[in-house]
PDB file of N, CA, C and O in Angstrom:
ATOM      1  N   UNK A   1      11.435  -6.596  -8.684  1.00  0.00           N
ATOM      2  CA  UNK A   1      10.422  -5.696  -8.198  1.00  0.00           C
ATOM      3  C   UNK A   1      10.996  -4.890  -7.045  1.00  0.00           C
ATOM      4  O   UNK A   1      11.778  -5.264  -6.171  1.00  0.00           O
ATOM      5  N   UNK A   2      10.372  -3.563  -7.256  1.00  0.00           N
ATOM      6  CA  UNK A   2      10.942  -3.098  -5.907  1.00  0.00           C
ATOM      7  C   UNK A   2       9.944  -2.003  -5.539  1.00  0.00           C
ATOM      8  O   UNK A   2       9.784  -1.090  -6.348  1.00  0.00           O
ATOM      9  N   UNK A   3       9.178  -2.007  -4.265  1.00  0.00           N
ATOM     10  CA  UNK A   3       8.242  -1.139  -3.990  1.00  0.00           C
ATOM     11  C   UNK A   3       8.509  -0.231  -2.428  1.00  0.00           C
ATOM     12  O   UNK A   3       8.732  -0.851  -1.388  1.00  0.00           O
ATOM     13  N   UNK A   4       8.463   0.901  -2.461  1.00  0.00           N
ATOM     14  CA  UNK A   4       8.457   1.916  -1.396  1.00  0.00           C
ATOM     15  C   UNK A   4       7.389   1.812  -0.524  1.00  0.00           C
ATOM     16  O   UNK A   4       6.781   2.876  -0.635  1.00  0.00           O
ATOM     17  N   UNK A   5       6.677   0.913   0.504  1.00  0.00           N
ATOM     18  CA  UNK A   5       5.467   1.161   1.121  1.00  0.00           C
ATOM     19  C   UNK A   5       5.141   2.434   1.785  1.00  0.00           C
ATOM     20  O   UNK A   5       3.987   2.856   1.861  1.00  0.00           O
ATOM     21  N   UNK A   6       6.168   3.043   2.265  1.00  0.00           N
ATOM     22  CA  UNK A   6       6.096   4.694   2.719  1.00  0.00           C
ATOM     23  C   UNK A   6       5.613   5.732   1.779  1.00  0.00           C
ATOM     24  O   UNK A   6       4.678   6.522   1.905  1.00  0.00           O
ATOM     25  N   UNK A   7       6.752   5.498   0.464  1.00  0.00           N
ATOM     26  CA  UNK A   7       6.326   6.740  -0.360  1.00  0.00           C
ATOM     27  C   UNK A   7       4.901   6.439  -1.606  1.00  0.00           C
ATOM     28  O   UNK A   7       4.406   7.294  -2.340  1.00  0.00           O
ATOM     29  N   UNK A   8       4.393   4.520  -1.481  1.00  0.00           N
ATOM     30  CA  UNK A   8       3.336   3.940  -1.823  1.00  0.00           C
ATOM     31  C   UNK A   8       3.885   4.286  -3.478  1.00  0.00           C
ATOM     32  O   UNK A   8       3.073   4.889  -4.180  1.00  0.00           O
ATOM     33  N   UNK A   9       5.209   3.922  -4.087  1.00  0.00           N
ATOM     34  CA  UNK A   9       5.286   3.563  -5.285  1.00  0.00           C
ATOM     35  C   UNK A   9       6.335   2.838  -5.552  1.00  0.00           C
ATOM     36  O   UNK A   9       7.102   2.629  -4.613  1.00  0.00           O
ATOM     37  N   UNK A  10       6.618   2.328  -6.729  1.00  0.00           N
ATOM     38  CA  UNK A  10       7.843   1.508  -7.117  1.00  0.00           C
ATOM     39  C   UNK A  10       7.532   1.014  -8.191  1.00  0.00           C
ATOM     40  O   UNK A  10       6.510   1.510  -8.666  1.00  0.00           O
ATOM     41  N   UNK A  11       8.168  -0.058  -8.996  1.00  0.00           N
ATOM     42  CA  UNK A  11       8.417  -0.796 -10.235  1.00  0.00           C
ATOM     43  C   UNK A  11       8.676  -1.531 -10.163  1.00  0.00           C
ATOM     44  O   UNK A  11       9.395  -1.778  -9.195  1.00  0.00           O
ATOM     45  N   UNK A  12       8.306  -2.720 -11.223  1.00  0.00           N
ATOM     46  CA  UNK A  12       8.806  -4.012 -11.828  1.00  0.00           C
ATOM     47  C   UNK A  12       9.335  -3.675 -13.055  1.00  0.00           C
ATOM     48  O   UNK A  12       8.891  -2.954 -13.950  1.00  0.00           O
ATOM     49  N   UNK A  13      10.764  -4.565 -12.915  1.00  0.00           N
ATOM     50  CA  UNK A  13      11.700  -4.446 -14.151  1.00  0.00           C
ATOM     51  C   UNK A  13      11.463  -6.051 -14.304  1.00  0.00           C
ATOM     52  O   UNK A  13      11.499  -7.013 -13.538  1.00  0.00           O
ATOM     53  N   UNK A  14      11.189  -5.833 -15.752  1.00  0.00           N
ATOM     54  CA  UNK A  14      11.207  -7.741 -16.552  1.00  0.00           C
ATOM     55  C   UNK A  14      11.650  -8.185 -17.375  1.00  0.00           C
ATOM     56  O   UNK A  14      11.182  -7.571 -18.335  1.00  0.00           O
ATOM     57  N   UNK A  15      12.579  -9.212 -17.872  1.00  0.00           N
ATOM     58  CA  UNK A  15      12.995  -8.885 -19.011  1.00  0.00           C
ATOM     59  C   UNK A  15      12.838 -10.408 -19.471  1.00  0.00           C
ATOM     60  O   UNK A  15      12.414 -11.281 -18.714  1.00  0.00           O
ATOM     61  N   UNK A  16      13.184 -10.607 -20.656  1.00  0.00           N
ATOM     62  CA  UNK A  16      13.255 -11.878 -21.569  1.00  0.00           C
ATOM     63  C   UNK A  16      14.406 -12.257 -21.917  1.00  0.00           C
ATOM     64  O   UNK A  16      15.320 -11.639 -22.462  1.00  0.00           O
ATOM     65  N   UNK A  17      14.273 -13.898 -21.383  1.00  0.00           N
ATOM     66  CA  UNK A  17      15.884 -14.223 -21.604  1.00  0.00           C
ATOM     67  C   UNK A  17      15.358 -15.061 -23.055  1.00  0.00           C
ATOM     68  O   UNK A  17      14.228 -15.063 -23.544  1.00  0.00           O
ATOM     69  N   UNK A  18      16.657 -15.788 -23.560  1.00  0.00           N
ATOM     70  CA  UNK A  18      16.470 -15.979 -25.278  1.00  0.00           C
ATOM     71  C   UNK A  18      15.259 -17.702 -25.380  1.00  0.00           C
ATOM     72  O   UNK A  18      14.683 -18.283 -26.300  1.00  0.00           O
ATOM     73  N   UNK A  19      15.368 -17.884 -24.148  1.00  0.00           N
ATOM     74  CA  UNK A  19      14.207 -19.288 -24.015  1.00  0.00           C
ATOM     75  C   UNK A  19      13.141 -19.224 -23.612  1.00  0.00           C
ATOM     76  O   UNK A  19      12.279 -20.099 -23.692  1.00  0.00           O
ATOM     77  N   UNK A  20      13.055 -18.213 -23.140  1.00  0.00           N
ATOM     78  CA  UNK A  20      11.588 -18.210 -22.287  1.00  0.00           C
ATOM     79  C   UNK A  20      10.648 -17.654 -22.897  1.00  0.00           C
ATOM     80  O   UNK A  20      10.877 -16.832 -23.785  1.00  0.00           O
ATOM     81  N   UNK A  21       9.243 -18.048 -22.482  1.00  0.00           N
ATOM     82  CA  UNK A  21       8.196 -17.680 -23.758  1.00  0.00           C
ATOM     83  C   UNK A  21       7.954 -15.963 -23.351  1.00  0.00           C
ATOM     84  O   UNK A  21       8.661 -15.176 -22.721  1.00  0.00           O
ATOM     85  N   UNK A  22       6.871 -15.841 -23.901  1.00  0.00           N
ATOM     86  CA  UNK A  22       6.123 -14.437 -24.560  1.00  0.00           C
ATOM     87  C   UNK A  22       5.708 -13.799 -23.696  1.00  0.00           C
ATOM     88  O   UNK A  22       5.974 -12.597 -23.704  1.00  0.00           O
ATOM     89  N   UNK A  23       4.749 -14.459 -22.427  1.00  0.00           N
ATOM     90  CA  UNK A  23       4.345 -14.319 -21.744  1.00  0.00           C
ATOM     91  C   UNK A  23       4.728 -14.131 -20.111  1.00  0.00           C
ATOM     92  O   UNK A  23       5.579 -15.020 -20.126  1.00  0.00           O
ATOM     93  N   UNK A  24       4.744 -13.845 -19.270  1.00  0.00           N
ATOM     94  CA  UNK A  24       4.900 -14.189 -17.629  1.00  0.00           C
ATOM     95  C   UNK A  24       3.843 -13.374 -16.675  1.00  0.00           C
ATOM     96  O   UNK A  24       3.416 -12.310 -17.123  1.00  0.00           O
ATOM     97  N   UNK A  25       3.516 -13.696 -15.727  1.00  0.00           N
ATOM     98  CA  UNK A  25       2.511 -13.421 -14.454  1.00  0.00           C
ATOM     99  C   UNK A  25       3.970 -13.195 -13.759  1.00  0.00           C
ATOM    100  O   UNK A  25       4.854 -14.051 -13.815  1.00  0.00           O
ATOM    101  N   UNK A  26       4.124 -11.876 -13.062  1.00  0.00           N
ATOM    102  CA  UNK A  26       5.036 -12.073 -12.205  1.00  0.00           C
ATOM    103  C   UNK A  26       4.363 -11.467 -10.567  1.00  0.00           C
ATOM    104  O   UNK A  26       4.082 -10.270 -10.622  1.00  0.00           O
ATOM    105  N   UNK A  27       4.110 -12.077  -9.298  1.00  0.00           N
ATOM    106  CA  UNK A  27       3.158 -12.026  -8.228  1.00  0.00           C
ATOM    107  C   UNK A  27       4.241 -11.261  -7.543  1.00  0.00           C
ATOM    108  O   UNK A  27       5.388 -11.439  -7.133  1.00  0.00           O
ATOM    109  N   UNK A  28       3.020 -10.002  -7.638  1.00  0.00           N
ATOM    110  CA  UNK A  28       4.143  -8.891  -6.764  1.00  0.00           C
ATOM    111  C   UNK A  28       4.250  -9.480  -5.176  1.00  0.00           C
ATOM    112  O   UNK A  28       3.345 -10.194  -4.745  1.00  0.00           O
ATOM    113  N   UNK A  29       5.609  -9.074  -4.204  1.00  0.00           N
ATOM    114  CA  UNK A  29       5.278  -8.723  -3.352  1.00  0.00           C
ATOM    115  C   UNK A  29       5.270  -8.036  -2.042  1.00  0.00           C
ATOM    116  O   UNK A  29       5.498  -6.891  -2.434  1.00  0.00           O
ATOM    117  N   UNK A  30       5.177  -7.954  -0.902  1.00  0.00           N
ATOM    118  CA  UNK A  30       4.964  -6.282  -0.015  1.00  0.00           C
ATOM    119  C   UNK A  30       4.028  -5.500  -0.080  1.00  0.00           C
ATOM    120  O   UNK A  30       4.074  -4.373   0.412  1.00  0.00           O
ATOM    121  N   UNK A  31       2.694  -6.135  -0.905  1.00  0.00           N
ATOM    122  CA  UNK A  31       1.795  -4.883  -1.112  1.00  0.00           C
ATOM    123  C   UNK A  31       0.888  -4.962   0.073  1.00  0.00           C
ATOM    124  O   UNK A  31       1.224  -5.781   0.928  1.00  0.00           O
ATOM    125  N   UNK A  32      -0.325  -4.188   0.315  1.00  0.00           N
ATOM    126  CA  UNK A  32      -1.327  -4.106   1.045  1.00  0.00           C
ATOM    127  C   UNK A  32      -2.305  -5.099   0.521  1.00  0.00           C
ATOM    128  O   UNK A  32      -2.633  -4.813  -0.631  1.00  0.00           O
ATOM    129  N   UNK A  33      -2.609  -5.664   0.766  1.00  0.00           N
ATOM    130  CA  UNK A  33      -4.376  -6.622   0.466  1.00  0.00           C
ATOM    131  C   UNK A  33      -5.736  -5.724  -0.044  1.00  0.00           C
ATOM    132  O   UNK A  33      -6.509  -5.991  -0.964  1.00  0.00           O
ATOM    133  N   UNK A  34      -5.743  -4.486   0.954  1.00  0.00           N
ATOM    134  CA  UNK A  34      -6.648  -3.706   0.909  1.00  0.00           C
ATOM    135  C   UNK A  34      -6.343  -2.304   0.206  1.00  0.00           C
ATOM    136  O   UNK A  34      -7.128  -1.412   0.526  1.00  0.00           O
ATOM    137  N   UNK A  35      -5.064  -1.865  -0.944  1.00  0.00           N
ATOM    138  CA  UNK A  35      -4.919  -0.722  -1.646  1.00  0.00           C
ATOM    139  C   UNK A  35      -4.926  -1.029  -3.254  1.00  0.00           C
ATOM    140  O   UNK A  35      -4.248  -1.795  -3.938  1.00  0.00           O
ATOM    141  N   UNK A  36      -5.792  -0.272  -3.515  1.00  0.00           N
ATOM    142  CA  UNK A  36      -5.547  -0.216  -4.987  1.00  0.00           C
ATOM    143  C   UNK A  36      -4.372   0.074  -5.924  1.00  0.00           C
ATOM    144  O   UNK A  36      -3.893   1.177  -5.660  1.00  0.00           O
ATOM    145  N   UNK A  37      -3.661  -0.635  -7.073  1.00  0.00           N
ATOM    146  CA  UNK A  37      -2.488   0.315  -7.275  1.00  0.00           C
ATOM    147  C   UNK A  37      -2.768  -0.045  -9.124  1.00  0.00           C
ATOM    148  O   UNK A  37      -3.228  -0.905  -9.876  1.00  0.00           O
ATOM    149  N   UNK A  38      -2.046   1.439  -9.125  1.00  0.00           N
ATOM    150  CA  UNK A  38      -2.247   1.786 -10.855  1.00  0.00           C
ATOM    151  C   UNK A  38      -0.702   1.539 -11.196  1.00  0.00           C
ATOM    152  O   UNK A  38       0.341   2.057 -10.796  1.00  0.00           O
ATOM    153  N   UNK A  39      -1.071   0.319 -12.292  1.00  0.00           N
ATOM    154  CA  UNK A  39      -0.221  -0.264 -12.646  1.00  0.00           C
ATOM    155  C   UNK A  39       0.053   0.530 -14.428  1.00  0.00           C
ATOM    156  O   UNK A  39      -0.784   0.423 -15.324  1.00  0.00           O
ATOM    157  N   UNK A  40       1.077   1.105 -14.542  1.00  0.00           N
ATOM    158  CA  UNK A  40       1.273   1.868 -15.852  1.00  0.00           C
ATOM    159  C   UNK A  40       2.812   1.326 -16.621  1.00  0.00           C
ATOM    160  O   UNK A  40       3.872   1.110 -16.035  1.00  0.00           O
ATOM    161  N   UNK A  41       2.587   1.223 -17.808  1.00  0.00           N
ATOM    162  CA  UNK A  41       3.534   0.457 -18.678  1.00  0.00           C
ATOM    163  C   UNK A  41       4.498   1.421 -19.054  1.00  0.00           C
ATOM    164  O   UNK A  41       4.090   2.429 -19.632  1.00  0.00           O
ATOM    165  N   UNK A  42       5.961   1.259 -18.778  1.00  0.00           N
ATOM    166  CA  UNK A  42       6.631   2.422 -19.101  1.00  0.00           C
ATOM    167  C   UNK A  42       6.833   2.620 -20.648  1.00  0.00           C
ATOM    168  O   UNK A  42       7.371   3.661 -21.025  1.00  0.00           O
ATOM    169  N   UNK A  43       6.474   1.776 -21.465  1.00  0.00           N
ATOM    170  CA  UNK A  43       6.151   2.102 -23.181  1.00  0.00           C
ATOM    171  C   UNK A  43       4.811   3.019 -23.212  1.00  0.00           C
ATOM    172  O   UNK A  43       4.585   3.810 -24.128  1.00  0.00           O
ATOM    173  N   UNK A  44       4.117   2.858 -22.318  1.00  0.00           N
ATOM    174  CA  UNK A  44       2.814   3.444 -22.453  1.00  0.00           C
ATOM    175  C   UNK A  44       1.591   2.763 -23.163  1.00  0.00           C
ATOM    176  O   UNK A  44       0.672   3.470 -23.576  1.00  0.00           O
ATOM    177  N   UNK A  45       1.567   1.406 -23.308  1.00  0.00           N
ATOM    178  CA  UNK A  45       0.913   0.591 -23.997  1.00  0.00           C
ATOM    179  C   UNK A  45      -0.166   0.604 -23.358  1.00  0.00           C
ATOM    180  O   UNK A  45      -1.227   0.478 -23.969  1.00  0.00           O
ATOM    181  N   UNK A  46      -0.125   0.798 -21.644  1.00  0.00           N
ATOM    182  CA  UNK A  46      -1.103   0.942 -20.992  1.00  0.00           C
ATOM    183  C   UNK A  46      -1.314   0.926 -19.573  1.00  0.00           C
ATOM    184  O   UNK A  46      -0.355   0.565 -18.891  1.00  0.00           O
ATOM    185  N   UNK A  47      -2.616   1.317 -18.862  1.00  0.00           N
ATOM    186  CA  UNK A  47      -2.496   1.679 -17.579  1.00  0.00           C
ATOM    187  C   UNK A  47      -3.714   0.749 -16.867  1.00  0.00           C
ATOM    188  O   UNK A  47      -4.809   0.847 -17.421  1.00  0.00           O
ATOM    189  N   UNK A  48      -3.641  -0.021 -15.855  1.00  0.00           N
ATOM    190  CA  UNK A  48      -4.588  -0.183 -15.338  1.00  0.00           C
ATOM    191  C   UNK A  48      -4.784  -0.048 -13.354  1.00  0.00           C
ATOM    192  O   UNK A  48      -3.736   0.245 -12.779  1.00  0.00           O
ATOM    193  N   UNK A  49      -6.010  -0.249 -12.471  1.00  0.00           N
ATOM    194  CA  UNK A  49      -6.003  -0.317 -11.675  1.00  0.00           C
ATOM    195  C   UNK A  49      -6.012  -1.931 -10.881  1.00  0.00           C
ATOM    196  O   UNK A  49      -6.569  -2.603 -11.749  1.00  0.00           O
ATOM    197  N   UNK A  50      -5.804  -2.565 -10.114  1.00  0.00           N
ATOM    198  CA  UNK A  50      -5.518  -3.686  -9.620  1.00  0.00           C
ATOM    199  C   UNK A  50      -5.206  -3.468  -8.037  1.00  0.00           C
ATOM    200  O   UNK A  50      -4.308  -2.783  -7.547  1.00  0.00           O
ATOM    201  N   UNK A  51      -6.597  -4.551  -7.112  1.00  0.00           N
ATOM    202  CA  UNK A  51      -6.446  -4.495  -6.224  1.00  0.00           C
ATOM    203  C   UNK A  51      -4.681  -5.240  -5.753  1.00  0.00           C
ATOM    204  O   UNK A  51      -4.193  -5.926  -6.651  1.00  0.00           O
ATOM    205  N   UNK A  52      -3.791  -5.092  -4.394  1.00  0.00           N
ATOM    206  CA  UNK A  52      -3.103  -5.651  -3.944  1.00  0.00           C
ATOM    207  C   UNK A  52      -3.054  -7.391  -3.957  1.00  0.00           C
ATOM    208  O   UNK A  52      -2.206  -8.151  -4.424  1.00  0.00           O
ATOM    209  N   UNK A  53      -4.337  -7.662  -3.237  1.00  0.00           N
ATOM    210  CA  UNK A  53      -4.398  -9.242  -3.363  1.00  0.00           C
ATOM    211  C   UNK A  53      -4.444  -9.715  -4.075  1.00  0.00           C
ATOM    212  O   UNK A  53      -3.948 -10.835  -3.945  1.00  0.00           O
ATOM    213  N   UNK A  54      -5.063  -9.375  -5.519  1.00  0.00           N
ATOM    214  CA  UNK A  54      -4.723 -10.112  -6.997  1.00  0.00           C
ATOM    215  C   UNK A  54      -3.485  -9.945  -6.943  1.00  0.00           C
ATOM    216  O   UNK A  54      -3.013 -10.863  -6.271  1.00  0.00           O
ATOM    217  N   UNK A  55      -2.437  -9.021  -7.418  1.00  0.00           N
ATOM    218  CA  UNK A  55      -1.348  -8.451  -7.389  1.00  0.00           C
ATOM    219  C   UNK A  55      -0.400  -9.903  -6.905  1.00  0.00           C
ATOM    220  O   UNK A  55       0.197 -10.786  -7.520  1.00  0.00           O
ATOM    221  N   UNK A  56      -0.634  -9.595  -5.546  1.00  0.00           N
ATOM    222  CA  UNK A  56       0.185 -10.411  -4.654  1.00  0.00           C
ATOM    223  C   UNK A  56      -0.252 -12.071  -5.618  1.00  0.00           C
ATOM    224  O   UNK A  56       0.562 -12.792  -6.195  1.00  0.00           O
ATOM    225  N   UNK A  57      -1.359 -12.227  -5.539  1.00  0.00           N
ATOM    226  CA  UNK A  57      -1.746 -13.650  -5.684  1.00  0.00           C
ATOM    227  C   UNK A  57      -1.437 -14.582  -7.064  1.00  0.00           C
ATOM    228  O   UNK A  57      -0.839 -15.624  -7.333  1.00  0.00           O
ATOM    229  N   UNK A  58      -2.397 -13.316  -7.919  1.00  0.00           N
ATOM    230  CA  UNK A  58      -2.278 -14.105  -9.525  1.00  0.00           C
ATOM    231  C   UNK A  58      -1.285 -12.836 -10.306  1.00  0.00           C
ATOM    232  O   UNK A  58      -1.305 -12.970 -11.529  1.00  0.00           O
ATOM    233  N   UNK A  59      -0.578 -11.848  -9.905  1.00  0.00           N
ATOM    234  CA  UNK A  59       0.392 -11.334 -10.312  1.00  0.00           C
ATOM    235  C   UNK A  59      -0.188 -10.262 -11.878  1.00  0.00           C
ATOM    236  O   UNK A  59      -1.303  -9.925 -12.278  1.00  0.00           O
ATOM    237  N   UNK A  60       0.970 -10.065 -12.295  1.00  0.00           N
ATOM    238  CA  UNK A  60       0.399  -8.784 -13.446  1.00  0.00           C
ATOM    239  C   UNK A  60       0.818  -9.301 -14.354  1.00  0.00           C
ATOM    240  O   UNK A  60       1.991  -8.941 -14.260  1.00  0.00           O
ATOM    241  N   UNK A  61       0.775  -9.871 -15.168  1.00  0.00           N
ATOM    242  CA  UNK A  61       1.133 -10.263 -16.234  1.00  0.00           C
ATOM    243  C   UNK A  61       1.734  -9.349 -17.487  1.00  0.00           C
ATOM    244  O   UNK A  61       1.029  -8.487 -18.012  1.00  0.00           O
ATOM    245  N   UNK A  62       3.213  -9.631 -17.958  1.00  0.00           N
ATOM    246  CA  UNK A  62       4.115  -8.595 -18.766  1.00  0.00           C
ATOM    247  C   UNK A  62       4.429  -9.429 -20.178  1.00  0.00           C
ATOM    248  O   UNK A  62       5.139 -10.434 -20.125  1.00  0.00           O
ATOM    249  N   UNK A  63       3.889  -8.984 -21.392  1.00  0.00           N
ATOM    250  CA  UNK A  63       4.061  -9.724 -23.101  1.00  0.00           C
ATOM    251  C   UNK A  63       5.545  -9.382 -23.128  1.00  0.00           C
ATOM    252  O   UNK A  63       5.751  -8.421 -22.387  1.00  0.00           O
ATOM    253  N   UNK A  64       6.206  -9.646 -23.482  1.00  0.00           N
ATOM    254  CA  UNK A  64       7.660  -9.626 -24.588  1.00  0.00           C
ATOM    255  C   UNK A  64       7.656 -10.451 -25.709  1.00  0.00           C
ATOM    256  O   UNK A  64       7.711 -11.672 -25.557  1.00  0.00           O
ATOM    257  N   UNK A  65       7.595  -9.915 -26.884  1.00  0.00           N
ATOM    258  CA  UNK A  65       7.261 -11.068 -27.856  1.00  0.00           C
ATOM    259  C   UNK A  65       8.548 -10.825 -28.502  1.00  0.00           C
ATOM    260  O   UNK A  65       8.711 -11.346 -29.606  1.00  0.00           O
ATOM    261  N   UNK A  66       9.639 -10.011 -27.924  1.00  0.00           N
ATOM    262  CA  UNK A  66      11.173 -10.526 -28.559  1.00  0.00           C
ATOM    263  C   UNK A  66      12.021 -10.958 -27.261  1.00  0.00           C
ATOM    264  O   UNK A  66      12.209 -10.342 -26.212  1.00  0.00           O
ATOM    265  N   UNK A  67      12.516 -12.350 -27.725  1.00  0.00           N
ATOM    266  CA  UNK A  67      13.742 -12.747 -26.436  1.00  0.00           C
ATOM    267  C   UNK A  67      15.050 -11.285 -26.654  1.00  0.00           C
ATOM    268  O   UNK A  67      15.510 -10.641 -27.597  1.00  0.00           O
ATOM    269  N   UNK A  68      15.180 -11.322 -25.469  1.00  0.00           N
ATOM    270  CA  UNK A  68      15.974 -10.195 -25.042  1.00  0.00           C
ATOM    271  C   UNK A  68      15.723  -8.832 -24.699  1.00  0.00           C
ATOM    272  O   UNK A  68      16.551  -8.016 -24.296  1.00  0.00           O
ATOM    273  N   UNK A  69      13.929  -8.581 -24.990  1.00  0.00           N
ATOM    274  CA  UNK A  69      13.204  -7.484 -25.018  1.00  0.00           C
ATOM    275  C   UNK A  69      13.101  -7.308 -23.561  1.00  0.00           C
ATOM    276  O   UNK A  69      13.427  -8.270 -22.866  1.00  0.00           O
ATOM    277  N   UNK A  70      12.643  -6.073 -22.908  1.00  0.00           N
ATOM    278  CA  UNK A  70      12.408  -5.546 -21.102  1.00  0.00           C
ATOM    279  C   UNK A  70      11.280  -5.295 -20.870  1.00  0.00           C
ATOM    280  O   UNK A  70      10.457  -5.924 -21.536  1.00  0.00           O
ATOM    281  N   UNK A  71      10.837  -4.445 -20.004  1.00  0.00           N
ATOM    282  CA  UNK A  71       9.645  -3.785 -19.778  1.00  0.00           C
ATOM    283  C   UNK A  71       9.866  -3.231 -18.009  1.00  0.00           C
ATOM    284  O   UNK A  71      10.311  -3.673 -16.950  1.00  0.00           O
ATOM    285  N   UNK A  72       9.314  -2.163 -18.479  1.00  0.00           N
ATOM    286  CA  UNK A  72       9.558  -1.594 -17.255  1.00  0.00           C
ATOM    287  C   UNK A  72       8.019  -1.596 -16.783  1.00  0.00           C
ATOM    288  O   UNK A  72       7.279  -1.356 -17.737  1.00  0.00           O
ATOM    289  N   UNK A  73       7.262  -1.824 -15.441  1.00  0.00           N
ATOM    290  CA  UNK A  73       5.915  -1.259 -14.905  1.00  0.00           C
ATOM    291  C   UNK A  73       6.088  -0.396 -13.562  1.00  0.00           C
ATOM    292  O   UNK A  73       6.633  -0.711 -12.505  1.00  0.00           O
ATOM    293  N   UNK A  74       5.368   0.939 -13.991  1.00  0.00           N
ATOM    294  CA  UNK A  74       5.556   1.607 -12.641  1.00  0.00           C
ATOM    295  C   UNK A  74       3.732   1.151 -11.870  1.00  0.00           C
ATOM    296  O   UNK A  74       2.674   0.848 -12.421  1.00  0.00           O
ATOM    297  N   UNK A  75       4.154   1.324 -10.296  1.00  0.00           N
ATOM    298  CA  UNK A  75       3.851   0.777  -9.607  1.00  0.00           C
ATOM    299  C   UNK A  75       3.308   1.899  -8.676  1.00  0.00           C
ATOM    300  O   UNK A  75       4.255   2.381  -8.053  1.00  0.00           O
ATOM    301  N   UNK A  76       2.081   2.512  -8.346  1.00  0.00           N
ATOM    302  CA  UNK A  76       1.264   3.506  -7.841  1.00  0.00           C
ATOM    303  C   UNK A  76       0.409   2.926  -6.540  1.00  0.00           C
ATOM    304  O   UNK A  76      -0.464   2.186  -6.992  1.00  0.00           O
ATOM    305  N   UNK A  77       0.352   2.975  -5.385  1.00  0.00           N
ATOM    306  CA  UNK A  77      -0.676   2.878  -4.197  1.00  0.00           C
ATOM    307  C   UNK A  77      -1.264   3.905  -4.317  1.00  0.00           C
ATOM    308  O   UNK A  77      -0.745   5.008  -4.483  1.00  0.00           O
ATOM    309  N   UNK A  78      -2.615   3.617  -4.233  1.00  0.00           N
ATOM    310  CA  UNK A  78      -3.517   4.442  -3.459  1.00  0.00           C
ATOM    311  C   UNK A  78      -4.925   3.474  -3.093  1.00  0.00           C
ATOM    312  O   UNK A  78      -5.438   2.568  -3.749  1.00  0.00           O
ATOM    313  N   UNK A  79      -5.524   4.396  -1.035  1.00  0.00           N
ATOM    314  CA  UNK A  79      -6.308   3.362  -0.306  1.00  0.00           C
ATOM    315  C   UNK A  79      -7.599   3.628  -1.388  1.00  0.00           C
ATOM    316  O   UNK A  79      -7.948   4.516  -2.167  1.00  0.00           O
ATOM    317  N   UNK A  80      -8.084   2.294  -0.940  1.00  0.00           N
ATOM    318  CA  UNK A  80      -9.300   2.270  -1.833  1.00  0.00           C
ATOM    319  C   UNK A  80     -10.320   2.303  -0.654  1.00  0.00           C
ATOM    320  O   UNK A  80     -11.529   2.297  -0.884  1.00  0.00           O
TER     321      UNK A  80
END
């Protein structure tokens, strides 16, 4: 993960190694508690909004349903 708090954006890069399951929560962190951030799938599968403290806490959760597959999520602040 890597996030800009100045310029209020950045990304999570994730990838799948050949054992690990389908699924992962990965708990961002550096964010604000109190900013909203639009979390967008760089396949475009999809976009959502998510306060910081979830974020930080119970994390964003990224599918790979092939070992060796990536995923990129870009990573948007804005105050709520």
């Amino acid at each position: 993960q890597y996030y800009d708090p100045i310029a209020g954006k950045g990304m999570l890069f994730a990838f799948r190694g050949k054992r690990s399951g389908a699924s992962h929560a990965f708990r961002l962190k550096g964010l604000d508690a109190k900013t909203s951030y639009k979390l967008s799938y760089f396949d475009g599968a999809s976009t959502m909004s998510v306060n910081g403290d979830e974020l930080m806490a119970r994390g964003v959760e990224v599918k790979l349903e092939e070992p060796g597959a990536s995923e990129i999520v870009l990573i948007a602040g804005s105050p709520s």
